[in-house]
PDB file of C-alpha atoms in Angstrom:
ATOM      1  CA  MET A 318       6.868  -7.472  14.121  1.00 78.00           C
ATOM      2  CA  ARG A 319       5.150  -4.072  13.909  1.00 86.00           C
ATOM      3  CA  VAL A 320       1.217  -4.316  13.633  1.00 92.00           C
ATOM      4  CA  LEU A 321      -1.741  -1.623  12.920  1.00 94.00           C
ATOM      5  CA  LEU A 322      -4.784  -2.402  14.505  1.00 95.00           C
ATOM      6  CA  VAL A 323      -7.895  -0.210  13.084  1.00 95.00           C
ATOM      7  CA  GLU A 324     -10.599  -0.518  15.541  1.00 93.00           C
ATOM      8  CA  ASP A 325     -12.970   1.889  16.980  1.00 91.00           C
ATOM      9  CA  GLU A 326     -14.229   0.116  19.937  1.00 92.00           C
ATOM     10  CA  THR A 327     -12.075   0.790  23.189  1.00 92.00           C
ATOM     11  CA  LYS A 328     -12.318  -2.401  24.955  1.00 93.00           C
ATOM     12  CA  VAL A 329     -11.979  -4.453  21.614  1.00 93.00           C
ATOM     13  CA  ALA A 330      -8.867  -2.587  20.760  1.00 94.00           C
ATOM     14  CA  ARG A 331      -7.497  -2.700  24.374  1.00 94.00           C
ATOM     15  CA  PHE A 332      -7.834  -6.421  24.462  1.00 95.00           C
ATOM     16  CA  ILE A 333      -6.383  -7.296  21.105  1.00 94.00           C
ATOM     17  CA  SER A 334      -3.336  -4.891  21.569  1.00 93.00           C
ATOM     18  CA  GLN A 335      -2.488  -5.943  25.020  1.00 92.00           C
ATOM     19  CA  GLY A 336      -2.920  -9.733  23.883  1.00 93.00           C
ATOM     20  CA  LEU A 337      -0.526  -8.939  20.994  1.00 92.00           C
ATOM     21  CA  LYS A 338       2.003  -7.308  23.069  1.00 91.00           C
ATOM     22  CA  GLU A 339       2.203 -10.150  25.391  1.00 90.00           C
ATOM     23  CA  HIS A 340       3.165 -12.303  22.127  1.00 89.00           C
ATOM     24  CA  HIS A 341       6.107  -9.625  21.453  1.00 86.00           C
ATOM     25  CA  TYR A 342       4.389  -7.784  18.625  1.00 89.00           C
ATOM     26  CA  VAL A 343       4.768  -3.942  18.559  1.00 87.00           C
ATOM     27  CA  VAL A 344       0.827  -2.574  17.987  1.00 91.00           C
ATOM     28  CA  ASP A 345      -0.551   0.644  17.127  1.00 92.00           C
ATOM     29  CA  VAL A 346      -4.133   1.491  17.293  1.00 94.00           C
ATOM     30  CA  ALA A 347      -5.658   3.640  14.852  1.00 92.00           C
ATOM     31  CA  SER A 348      -9.469   4.396  16.170  1.00 92.00           C
ATOM     32  CA  ASP A 349     -10.729   5.496  12.673  1.00 92.00           C
ATOM     33  CA  GLY A 350      -9.754   4.990   8.971  1.00 90.00           C
ATOM     34  CA  GLU A 351      -7.967   8.418   8.354  1.00 91.00           C
ATOM     35  CA  MET A 352      -5.856   8.009  11.163  1.00 92.00           C
ATOM     36  CA  ALA A 353      -5.163   4.586   9.944  1.00 92.00           C
ATOM     37  CA  SER A 354      -4.082   6.167   6.563  1.00 89.00           C
ATOM     38  CA  GLU A 355      -1.934   8.632   8.266  1.00 88.00           C
ATOM     39  CA  LEU A 356       0.087   6.123  10.537  1.00 90.00           C
ATOM     40  CA  VAL A 357       0.634   3.630   7.048  1.00 88.00           C
ATOM     41  CA  TYR A 358       1.808   6.929   5.436  1.00 80.00           C
ATOM     42  CA  MET A 359       4.460   7.310   8.278  1.00 79.00           C
ATOM     43  CA  GLU A 360       5.478   3.656   9.532  1.00 80.00           C
ATOM     44  CA  GLU A 361       6.273   0.441   7.778  1.00 80.00           C
ATOM     45  CA  TYR A 362       3.849  -2.297   9.064  1.00 87.00           C
ATOM     46  CA  ASP A 363       4.124  -6.084   8.761  1.00 87.00           C
ATOM     47  CA  LEU A 364       0.400  -6.658   8.857  1.00 93.00           C
ATOM     48  CA  ILE A 365      -2.845  -4.629   9.582  1.00 96.00           C
ATOM     49  CA  ILE A 366      -5.896  -5.737  10.998  1.00 96.00           C
ATOM     50  CA  VAL A 367      -9.047  -3.575  10.111  1.00 96.00           C
ATOM     51  CA  ASP A 368     -12.573  -3.625  11.314  1.00 93.00           C
ATOM     52  CA  ILE A 369     -15.030  -2.448   8.673  1.00 91.00           C
ATOM     53  CA  MET A 370     -17.347  -0.488  10.651  1.00 91.00           C
ATOM     54  CA  ILE A 371     -15.120   2.027  11.596  1.00 92.00           C
ATOM     55  CA  PRO A 372     -15.679   6.075  11.635  1.00 91.00           C
ATOM     56  CA  LYS A 373     -14.455   8.883   8.909  1.00 88.00           C
ATOM     57  CA  LYS A 374     -13.577   6.439   6.187  1.00 88.00           C
ATOM     58  CA  ASN A 375     -14.654   2.937   6.534  1.00 91.00           C
ATOM     59  CA  GLY A 376     -12.607  -0.459   6.778  1.00 89.00           C
ATOM     60  CA  LEU A 377     -13.505  -1.435   2.786  1.00 92.00           C
ATOM     61  CA  ARG A 378     -12.449   2.051   1.803  1.00 91.00           C
ATOM     62  CA  LEU A 379      -9.251   1.962   3.469  1.00 92.00           C
ATOM     63  CA  ILE A 380      -8.332  -1.256   2.158  1.00 92.00           C
ATOM     64  CA  ARG A 381      -9.191  -0.408  -1.441  1.00 90.00           C
ATOM     65  CA  GLU A 382      -7.340   2.972  -0.703  1.00 88.00           C
ATOM     66  CA  LEU A 383      -4.031   1.373   0.898  1.00 88.00           C
ATOM     67  CA  ARG A 384      -3.830  -1.127  -2.323  1.00 86.00           C
ATOM     68  CA  SER A 385      -4.289   1.684  -4.799  1.00 81.00           C
ATOM     69  CA  ASN A 386      -1.468   3.506  -3.241  1.00 78.00           C
ATOM     70  CA  GLY A 387       0.792   0.228  -3.787  1.00 76.00           C
ATOM     71  CA  THR A 388       0.676  -0.622  -0.035  1.00 81.00           C
ATOM     72  CA  ASN A 389       1.278  -4.653  -0.191  1.00 84.00           C
ATOM     73  CA  THR A 390       1.177  -5.135   3.500  1.00 88.00           C
ATOM     74  CA  PRO A 391      -0.715  -8.341   4.574  1.00 92.00           C
ATOM     75  CA  ILE A 392      -4.567  -7.261   5.701  1.00 94.00           C
ATOM     76  CA  LEU A 393      -6.740  -9.037   7.781  1.00 95.00           C
ATOM     77  CA  VAL A 394     -10.157  -7.864   8.258  1.00 94.00           C
ATOM     78  CA  LEU A 395     -11.528  -8.441  11.903  1.00 91.00           C
ATOM     79  CA  SER A 396     -15.720  -7.638  11.751  1.00 89.00           C
ATOM     80  CA  ALA A 397     -18.754  -8.256  13.610  1.00 89.00           C
ATOM     81  CA  LYS A 398     -20.260  -8.483   9.589  1.00 86.00           C
ATOM     82  CA  ASN A 399     -20.219 -12.300   9.046  1.00 82.00           C
ATOM     83  CA  SER A 400     -22.117 -12.742   5.791  1.00 88.00           C
ATOM     84  CA  VAL A 401     -20.975 -14.582   2.741  1.00 91.00           C
ATOM     85  CA  GLY A 402     -21.194 -11.290   1.051  1.00 89.00           C
ATOM     86  CA  ASP A 403     -19.513  -9.300   3.542  1.00 87.00           C
ATOM     87  CA  LYS A 404     -16.650 -11.828   2.971  1.00 89.00           C
ATOM     88  CA  VAL A 405     -16.486 -11.954  -0.348  1.00 92.00           C
ATOM     89  CA  GLU A 406     -16.736  -8.132  -0.470  1.00 90.00           C
ATOM     90  CA  GLY A 407     -13.582  -7.787   1.609  1.00 89.00           C
ATOM     91  CA  LEU A 408     -11.548 -10.292   0.010  1.00 92.00           C
ATOM     92  CA  ASP A 409     -12.459  -8.788  -3.282  1.00 90.00           C
ATOM     93  CA  THR A 410     -11.585  -5.277  -1.982  1.00 88.00           C
ATOM     94  CA  GLY A 411      -7.940  -6.134  -1.364  1.00 90.00           C
ATOM     95  CA  ALA A 412      -7.983  -7.925   2.311  1.00 91.00           C
ATOM     96  CA  ASP A 413      -5.786 -11.449   2.638  1.00 92.00           C
ATOM     97  CA  ASP A 414      -8.041 -12.824   5.260  1.00 93.00           C
ATOM     98  CA  PHE A 415     -11.295 -12.171   6.887  1.00 93.00           C
ATOM     99  CA  MET A 416     -12.235 -12.975  10.363  1.00 92.00           C
ATOM    100  CA  THR A 417     -15.757 -12.528  12.341  1.00 91.00           C
ATOM    101  CA  LYS A 418     -16.333 -11.347  16.031  1.00 89.00           C
ATOM    102  CA  PRO A 419     -16.446 -12.917  18.355  1.00 89.00           C
ATOM    103  CA  PHE A 420     -13.242 -14.960  17.874  1.00 89.00           C
ATOM    104  CA  ALA A 421     -10.908 -17.068  19.771  1.00 91.00           C
ATOM    105  CA  PHE A 422      -7.483 -15.381  20.174  1.00 93.00           C
ATOM    106  CA  SER A 423      -5.225 -18.437  19.495  1.00 92.00           C
ATOM    107  CA  GLU A 424      -7.071 -18.474  15.989  1.00 93.00           C
ATOM    108  CA  LEU A 425      -6.157 -14.546  15.533  1.00 93.00           C
ATOM    109  CA  LEU A 426      -2.702 -15.349  16.117  1.00 93.00           C
ATOM    110  CA  ALA A 427      -2.792 -18.522  14.009  1.00 93.00           C
ATOM    111  CA  ARG A 428      -3.849 -16.287  10.959  1.00 91.00           C
ATOM    112  CA  MET A 429      -1.757 -13.511  11.420  1.00 92.00           C
ATOM    113  CA  ARG A 430       1.537 -15.999  11.619  1.00 90.00           C
ATOM    114  CA  CYS A 431      -0.052 -17.587   8.426  1.00 90.00           C
ATOM    115  CA  LEU A 432      -0.159 -14.218   6.398  1.00 90.00           C
ATOM    116  CA  LEU A 433       3.229 -13.107   7.673  1.00 86.00           C
ATOM    117  CA  ARG A 434       4.521 -16.593   6.713  1.00 82.00           C
ATOM    118  CA  ARG A 435       2.994 -16.145   3.021  1.00 78.00           C
ATOM    119  CA  LYS A 436       4.364 -12.696   2.908  1.00 70.00           C
ATOM    120  CA  THR A 437       7.895 -13.969   3.619  1.00 62.00           C
ATOM    121  CA  GLU A 438       7.212 -16.971   1.232  1.00 58.00           C
ATOM    122  CA  SER A 439       6.058 -14.655  -1.864  1.00 57.00           C
ATOM    123  CA  ALA A 440       8.485 -11.799  -1.995  1.00 59.00           C
ATOM    124  CA  ALA A 441       8.133 -10.208  -4.998  1.00 63.00           C
ATOM    125  CA  PRO A 442      11.118 -10.299  -7.442  1.00 76.00           C
ATOM    126  CA  LEU A 443      13.258  -6.878  -7.753  1.00 85.00           C
ATOM    127  CA  LEU A 444      12.321  -4.718 -10.505  1.00 89.00           C
ATOM    128  CA  GLN A 445      14.941  -3.199 -12.460  1.00 91.00           C
ATOM    129  CA  VAL A 446      15.504  -0.376 -15.379  1.00 93.00           C
ATOM    130  CA  SER A 447      19.300   0.377 -16.015  1.00 92.00           C
ATOM    131  CA  ASP A 448      20.594   1.278 -12.647  1.00 92.00           C
ATOM    132  CA  LEU A 449      17.104   2.209 -11.318  1.00 94.00           C
ATOM    133  CA  THR A 450      15.780  -0.699  -8.915  1.00 94.00           C
ATOM    134  CA  LEU A 451      12.614  -0.998  -6.723  1.00 92.00           C
ATOM    135  CA  ASN A 452      11.895  -3.754  -4.430  1.00 87.00           C
ATOM    136  CA  PRO A 453       8.426  -4.114  -3.819  1.00 80.00           C
ATOM    137  CA  SER A 454       8.815  -6.303  -0.760  1.00 73.00           C
ATOM    138  CA  THR A 455      10.593  -3.850   1.073  1.00 76.00           C
ATOM    139  CA  ARG A 456       9.424  -0.644  -0.913  1.00 81.00           C
ATOM    140  CA  GLU A 457      13.126   0.638  -1.407  1.00 88.00           C
ATOM    141  CA  VAL A 458      14.037   2.370  -4.161  1.00 93.00           C
ATOM    142  CA  MET A 459      17.633   3.004  -5.162  1.00 93.00           C
ATOM    143  CA  ARG A 460      19.549   4.759  -8.228  1.00 93.00           C
ATOM    144  CA  GLY A 461      22.745   3.870  -9.096  1.00 90.00           C
ATOM    145  CA  GLY A 462      23.258   2.307  -5.476  1.00 89.00           C
ATOM    146  CA  ARG A 463      21.713   5.273  -4.011  1.00 91.00           C
ATOM    147  CA  PRO A 464      18.871   5.074  -1.624  1.00 92.00           C
ATOM    148  CA  ILE A 465      16.066   7.461  -3.001  1.00 93.00           C
ATOM    149  CA  GLY A 466      13.076   8.248  -0.619  1.00 91.00           C
ATOM    150  CA  ILE A 467       9.642   8.796  -2.157  1.00 90.00           C
ATOM    151  CA  SER A 468       6.146   9.224  -0.911  1.00 87.00           C
ATOM    152  CA  ASN A 469       3.375   6.191  -1.379  1.00 83.00           C
ATOM    153  CA  LYS A 470       1.865   8.005  -4.190  1.00 86.00           C
ATOM    154  CA  GLU A 471       4.896   8.591  -6.023  1.00 91.00           C
ATOM    155  CA  TYR A 472       5.995   4.553  -5.147  1.00 89.00           C
ATOM    156  CA  ALA A 473       2.861   3.675  -6.870  1.00 87.00           C
ATOM    157  CA  ILE A 474       3.338   5.669  -9.827  1.00 92.00           C
ATOM    158  CA  LEU A 475       7.075   4.583 -10.293  1.00 94.00           C
ATOM    159  CA  GLU A 476       6.331   0.965  -9.886  1.00 90.00           C
ATOM    160  CA  PHE A 477       3.295   1.046 -12.191  1.00 90.00           C
ATOM    161  CA  MET A 478       5.857   2.820 -14.910  1.00 93.00           C
ATOM    162  CA  MET A 479       8.778   0.432 -13.945  1.00 92.00           C
ATOM    163  CA  ARG A 480       6.227  -2.756 -14.650  1.00 88.00           C
ATOM    164  CA  ASN A 481       5.721  -1.080 -18.200  1.00 91.00           C
ATOM    165  CA  ALA A 482       8.871   0.103 -18.671  1.00 91.00           C
ATOM    166  CA  GLY A 483       9.120   1.570 -22.621  1.00 91.00           C
ATOM    167  CA  ARG A 484       5.437   1.564 -22.919  1.00 91.00           C
ATOM    168  CA  ILE A 485       3.846   5.294 -23.407  1.00 93.00           C
ATOM    169  CA  LEU A 486       1.353   5.784 -20.337  1.00 93.00           C
ATOM    170  CA  SER A 487      -1.349   8.384 -20.480  1.00 92.00           C
ATOM    171  CA  ARG A 488      -2.139  10.594 -17.892  1.00 91.00           C
ATOM    172  CA  THR A 489      -5.632   9.140 -17.578  1.00 89.00           C
ATOM    173  CA  LEU A 490      -4.134   5.521 -17.410  1.00 88.00           C
ATOM    174  CA  ILE A 491      -1.812   6.764 -14.633  1.00 89.00           C
ATOM    175  CA  LEU A 492      -4.397   8.557 -12.491  1.00 87.00           C
ATOM    176  CA  GLU A 493      -6.916   5.621 -12.932  1.00 80.00           C
ATOM    177  CA  HIS A 494      -4.025   3.069 -11.981  1.00 79.00           C
ATOM    178  CA  VAL A 495      -3.021   5.196  -8.631  1.00 80.00           C
ATOM    179  CA  TRP A 496      -5.993   7.142  -7.517  1.00 73.00           C
ATOM    180  CA  MET A 497      -8.814   5.163  -9.058  1.00 61.00           C
ATOM    181  CA  ASP A 498     -11.681   7.565  -8.941  1.00 52.00           C
ATOM    182  CA  ALA A 499     -10.538   9.906  -6.456  1.00 53.00           C
ATOM    183  CA  TYR A 500      -9.863  12.377  -9.222  1.00 56.00           C
ATOM    184  CA  ASN A 501     -11.533  13.548 -12.502  1.00 62.00           C
ATOM    185  CA  THR A 502      -9.443  13.450 -15.512  1.00 59.00           C
ATOM    186  CA  GLY A 503      -9.245  17.306 -15.935  1.00 65.00           C
ATOM    187  CA  THR A 504      -6.577  17.335 -13.084  1.00 76.00           C
ATOM    188  CA  ASN A 505      -3.047  18.047 -12.962  1.00 86.00           C
ATOM    189  CA  VAL A 506      -2.078  15.849 -10.110  1.00 90.00           C
ATOM    190  CA  VAL A 507      -0.102  13.336 -12.183  1.00 92.00           C
ATOM    191  CA  ASP A 508       1.980  15.939 -13.812  1.00 93.00           C
ATOM    192  CA  VAL A 509       3.070  17.409 -10.178  1.00 94.00           C
ATOM    193  CA  TYR A 510       3.955  13.793  -8.824  1.00 95.00           C
ATOM    194  CA  ILE A 511       5.896  13.300 -12.098  1.00 96.00           C
ATOM    195  CA  ASN A 512       7.762  16.578 -11.341  1.00 96.00           C
ATOM    196  CA  HIS A 513       8.438  15.130  -8.135  1.00 95.00           C
ATOM    197  CA  LEU A 514       9.909  11.834  -9.177  1.00 96.00           C
ATOM    198  CA  ARG A 515      11.908  13.450 -11.818  1.00 95.00           C
ATOM    199  CA  ASN A 516      13.304  15.520  -8.937  1.00 95.00           C
ATOM    200  CA  LYS A 517      14.353  12.411  -6.949  1.00 95.00           C
ATOM    201  CA  ILE A 518      15.014  10.163 -10.032  1.00 94.00           C
ATOM    202  CA  ASP A 519      16.626  12.181 -12.568  1.00 94.00           C
ATOM    203  CA  LYS A 520      18.039  15.334 -11.410  1.00 91.00           C
ATOM    204  CA  ASP A 521      21.293  14.486 -10.072  1.00 88.00           C
ATOM    205  CA  PHE A 522      21.900  11.920 -13.306  1.00 91.00           C
ATOM    206  CA  ASP A 523      23.203  12.227 -16.712  1.00 91.00           C
ATOM    207  CA  LEU A 524      20.798   9.312 -17.904  1.00 92.00           C
ATOM    208  CA  LYS A 525      17.078  10.911 -17.515  1.00 94.00           C
ATOM    209  CA  MET A 526      14.611   8.061 -17.396  1.00 95.00           C
ATOM    210  CA  ILE A 527      11.504   9.804 -17.199  1.00 96.00           C
ATOM    211  CA  HIS A 528      10.135  11.542 -20.743  1.00 96.00           C
ATOM    212  CA  THR A 529       7.191  13.335 -21.504  1.00 95.00           C
ATOM    213  CA  VAL A 530       5.269  12.296 -24.646  1.00 94.00           C
ATOM    214  CA  TYR A 531       3.872  15.622 -25.598  1.00 90.00           C
ATOM    215  CA  SER A 532      -0.106  15.682 -25.436  1.00 87.00           C
ATOM    216  CA  VAL A 533      -0.171  11.984 -24.457  1.00 91.00           C
ATOM    217  CA  GLY A 534       1.632  11.111 -21.300  1.00 93.00           C
ATOM    218  CA  TYR A 535       4.703  10.181 -20.006  1.00 96.00           C
ATOM    219  CA  VAL A 536       7.063   6.757 -20.681  1.00 96.00           C
ATOM    220  CA  LEU A 537       9.961   5.669 -18.389  1.00 95.00           C
ATOM    221  CA  ARG A 538      13.217   4.491 -20.243  1.00 92.00           C
ATOM    222  CA  GLY A 539      16.563   3.275 -19.561  1.00 86.00           C
ATOM    223  CA  GLU A 540      19.297   3.195 -21.802  1.00 74.00           C
ATOM    224  CA  GLU A 541      18.589   2.703 -25.613  1.00 60.00           C
TER     225      GLU A 541
END
């Protein structure tokens, strides 16, 4: 099992990392939110442990961005912030569990096992439109039985379109779903990513699935 630990306090990070390794976890450590974002983009993690008060990009912002980008990896917040309001905010932002410091390591391990067990039990069903399939549990995309490599943003857009297959989605709707408020509605970022997806999903196939609806947006359709 591979775990990402996002913690800026060196002693705490070392303590948790060493303890997890003794229990046969593979651990990567990020000391700030930006580093964590980069690691999530490059690696596949089974669990993410996040402190809220971290530099460059705080834990809540990191969680919000990960969820908006389609990351469904279980997230456990481990923070010195311990008010009911802090816990509610963390969970509402997208965390799956919230532990406060100081903590018992045995409890951390138990909560991790619970989240990992829950992840296995709640594996999401496969999405399929014609010969295009997307596995939300493994984030694998295939077209005609062929694996398709896509980025996190491309995945988020494709999953949104597949869950709404046959429905016309405006650029604004896609923008709000994938990027939230990170871009204004005047940007062409949606068009850029749709073009990337077309090159990967449609280019080598006779049946084109991603269609432009002039002056409105896009629709994903299978065979008529």
